[in-house]
Amino acid sequence: QVQLVASGGGSVQAGGSLGLSCAASGSIFNFRTMSWYRLAAGQQLELVAAITIDNKTNYAGSVKGRFTISRDNAKNTVYLQMSSLKPEDTAVYYCSAEYFSGVSIWGQQTQVTVSS
């Protein structure tokens, strides 16, 4: 089974930028959609951004215009570029991939902390 490895989290001041990577151990053409989710303390899991196999993207309203999801098929990697970060973006971020069958797999968490 393909595994997802997330990386790139860290700490940044408000207004700063961070980039996350989600590398798959196999071809990302196996997946209909690849997504980034986040879980903030005391909050529910939130879909942050998603990208389909044909490069259609979808963003949570709270990040639209600040975050960009992209994919590099040759590297089997999906990226989340985050800019103009706000303290409310602080969360544990997860990448996820959905097979065409509807089954999803998850990568490990990566922490993003934005200080004011």
mmCIF file of C-alpha atoms in Angstrom:
data_model
loop_
_atom_site.group_PDB
_atom_site.id
_atom_site.type_symbol
_atom_site.label_atom_id
_atom_site.label_comp_id
_atom_site.label_asym_id
_atom_site.label_seq_id
_atom_site.Cartn_x
_atom_site.Cartn_y
_atom_site.Cartn_z
ATOM 1 C CA GLN A 1 0.000 0.000 0.000
ATOM 2 C CA VAL A 2 1.185 3.476 -0.815
ATOM 3 C CA GLN A 3 2.360 5.488 2.170
ATOM 4 C CA LEU A 4 2.298 9.255 2.585
ATOM 5 C CA VAL A 5 5.080 11.159 4.324
ATOM 6 C CA ALA A 6 4.324 14.713 5.333
ATOM 7 C CA SER A 7 7.037 17.232 6.099
ATOM 8 C CA GLY A 8 7.736 20.929 6.307
ATOM 9 C CA GLY A 9 5.861 22.082 9.364
ATOM 10 C CA GLY A 10 7.382 24.423 11.876
ATOM 11 C CA SER A 11 6.981 27.700 13.682
ATOM 12 C CA VAL A 12 6.617 31.090 12.072
ATOM 13 C CA GLN A 13 5.439 34.534 13.019
ATOM 14 C CA ALA A 14 2.153 35.878 11.781
ATOM 15 C CA GLY A 15 2.425 37.093 8.233
ATOM 16 C CA GLY A 16 5.110 34.590 7.417
ATOM 17 C CA SER A 17 5.141 31.622 5.056
ATOM 18 C CA LEU A 18 5.642 27.898 5.297
ATOM 19 C CA GLY A 19 5.525 25.075 2.821
ATOM 20 C CA LEU A 20 4.348 21.548 3.454
ATOM 21 C CA SER A 21 5.156 18.494 1.360
ATOM 22 C CA CYS A 22 3.391 15.171 1.129
ATOM 23 C CA ALA A 23 5.456 12.538 -0.610
ATOM 24 C CA ALA A 24 3.836 9.308 -1.703
ATOM 25 C CA SER A 25 5.772 6.053 -1.861
ATOM 26 C CA GLY A 26 4.028 5.240 -5.130
ATOM 27 C CA SER A 27 2.467 7.008 -8.041
ATOM 28 C CA ILE A 28 -0.014 9.706 -7.136
ATOM 29 C CA PHE A 29 -1.880 8.857 -10.316
ATOM 30 C CA ASN A 30 -3.408 6.127 -8.130
ATOM 31 C CA PHE A 31 -5.412 8.785 -6.332
ATOM 32 C CA ARG A 32 -8.484 10.675 -7.422
ATOM 33 C CA THR A 33 -7.826 13.445 -4.916
ATOM 34 C CA MET A 34 -5.047 14.460 -2.579
ATOM 35 C CA SER A 35 -5.815 16.772 0.291
ATOM 36 C CA TRP A 36 -4.481 18.605 3.272
ATOM 37 C CA TYR A 37 -6.483 18.647 6.490
ATOM 38 C CA ARG A 38 -5.801 20.305 9.787
ATOM 39 C CA LEU A 39 -6.843 19.797 13.367
ATOM 40 C CA ALA A 40 -6.590 22.718 15.729
ATOM 41 C CA ALA A 41 -6.947 22.395 19.475
ATOM 42 C CA GLY A 42 -10.580 22.222 20.418
ATOM 43 C CA GLN A 43 -11.685 22.243 16.802
ATOM 44 C CA GLN A 44 -12.959 19.688 14.344
ATOM 45 C CA LEU A 45 -10.891 18.278 11.538
ATOM 46 C CA GLU A 46 -10.999 20.728 8.667
ATOM 47 C CA LEU A 47 -10.344 20.223 4.983
ATOM 48 C CA VAL A 48 -7.809 22.896 4.075
ATOM 49 C CA ALA A 49 -7.182 22.224 0.398
ATOM 50 C CA ALA A 50 -7.586 19.480 -2.146
ATOM 51 C CA ILE A 51 -6.321 18.799 -5.645
ATOM 52 C CA THR A 52 -7.688 16.264 -8.079
ATOM 53 C CA ILE A 53 -5.866 14.109 -10.579
ATOM 54 C CA ASP A 54 -6.779 16.652 -13.264
ATOM 55 C CA ASN A 55 -5.503 19.543 -11.138
ATOM 56 C CA LYS A 56 -8.802 20.954 -9.980
ATOM 57 C CA THR A 57 -8.354 22.615 -6.615
ATOM 58 C CA ASN A 58 -10.602 23.382 -3.700
ATOM 59 C CA TYR A 59 -9.871 25.496 -0.640
ATOM 60 C CA ALA A 60 -11.439 26.211 2.695
ATOM 61 C CA GLY A 61 -12.772 29.719 2.759
ATOM 62 C CA SER A 62 -10.456 30.610 5.617
ATOM 63 C CA VAL A 63 -7.337 29.946 3.537
ATOM 64 C CA LYS A 64 -8.449 30.924 0.053
ATOM 65 C CA GLY A 65 -6.044 33.428 -1.437
ATOM 66 C CA ARG A 66 -3.347 32.595 1.114
ATOM 67 C CA PHE A 67 -2.676 28.889 0.595
ATOM 68 C CA THR A 68 -1.843 27.120 -2.640
ATOM 69 C CA ILE A 69 -1.994 23.392 -3.201
ATOM 70 C CA SER A 70 -0.042 21.891 -6.062
ATOM 71 C CA ARG A 71 1.259 18.566 -7.234
ATOM 72 C CA ASP A 72 4.404 17.294 -8.893
ATOM 73 C CA ASN A 73 3.491 14.030 -10.563
ATOM 74 C CA ALA A 74 7.097 13.215 -11.408
ATOM 75 C CA LYS A 75 8.032 13.434 -7.726
ATOM 76 C CA ASN A 76 4.783 11.866 -6.476
ATOM 77 C CA THR A 77 4.446 14.797 -4.146
ATOM 78 C CA VAL A 78 1.746 17.263 -3.241
ATOM 79 C CA TYR A 79 2.599 20.610 -1.741
ATOM 80 C CA LEU A 80 0.809 23.171 0.356
ATOM 81 C CA GLN A 81 2.327 26.619 0.194
ATOM 82 C CA MET A 82 1.032 28.779 3.015
ATOM 83 C CA SER A 83 1.510 32.512 3.115
ATOM 84 C CA SER A 84 0.173 35.405 5.174
ATOM 85 C CA LEU A 85 -0.112 32.947 8.018
ATOM 86 C CA LYS A 86 -2.308 33.786 10.963
ATOM 87 C CA PRO A 87 -2.285 32.461 14.519
ATOM 88 C CA GLU A 88 -5.554 30.700 13.741
ATOM 89 C CA ASP A 89 -3.700 28.602 11.162
ATOM 90 C CA THR A 90 -1.915 26.908 14.051
ATOM 91 C CA ALA A 91 -2.812 23.237 13.892
ATOM 92 C CA VAL A 92 -1.622 19.768 13.188
ATOM 93 C CA TYR A 93 -1.713 19.267 9.451
ATOM 94 C CA TYR A 94 -2.310 15.939 7.716
ATOM 95 C CA CYS A 95 -2.133 14.918 4.108
ATOM 96 C CA SER A 96 -4.595 12.437 2.755
ATOM 97 C CA ALA A 97 -5.131 10.666 -0.531
ATOM 98 C CA GLU A 98 -8.329 9.161 -1.855
ATOM 99 C CA TYR A 99 -8.184 6.192 -4.216
ATOM 100 C CA PHE A 100 -10.669 5.981 -7.059
ATOM 101 C CA SER A 101 -12.406 3.279 -4.986
ATOM 102 C CA GLY A 102 -13.200 5.885 -2.346
ATOM 103 C CA VAL A 103 -10.757 4.481 0.196
ATOM 104 C CA SER A 104 -8.530 7.109 1.767
ATOM 105 C CA ILE A 105 -5.116 6.872 3.325
ATOM 106 C CA TRP A 106 -3.437 9.319 5.663
ATOM 107 C CA GLY A 107 0.063 10.514 6.272
ATOM 108 C CA GLN A 108 1.521 11.359 9.630
ATOM 109 C CA GLN A 109 0.954 14.762 11.185
ATOM 110 C CA THR A 110 3.079 17.820 10.881
ATOM 111 C CA GLN A 111 2.741 20.733 13.275
ATOM 112 C CA VAL A 112 2.325 24.306 12.119
ATOM 113 C CA THR A 113 2.559 26.996 14.787
ATOM 114 C CA VAL A 114 1.955 30.649 13.988
ATOM 115 C CA SER A 115 2.770 33.157 16.686
ATOM 116 C CA SER A 116 1.344 36.652 16.893
#
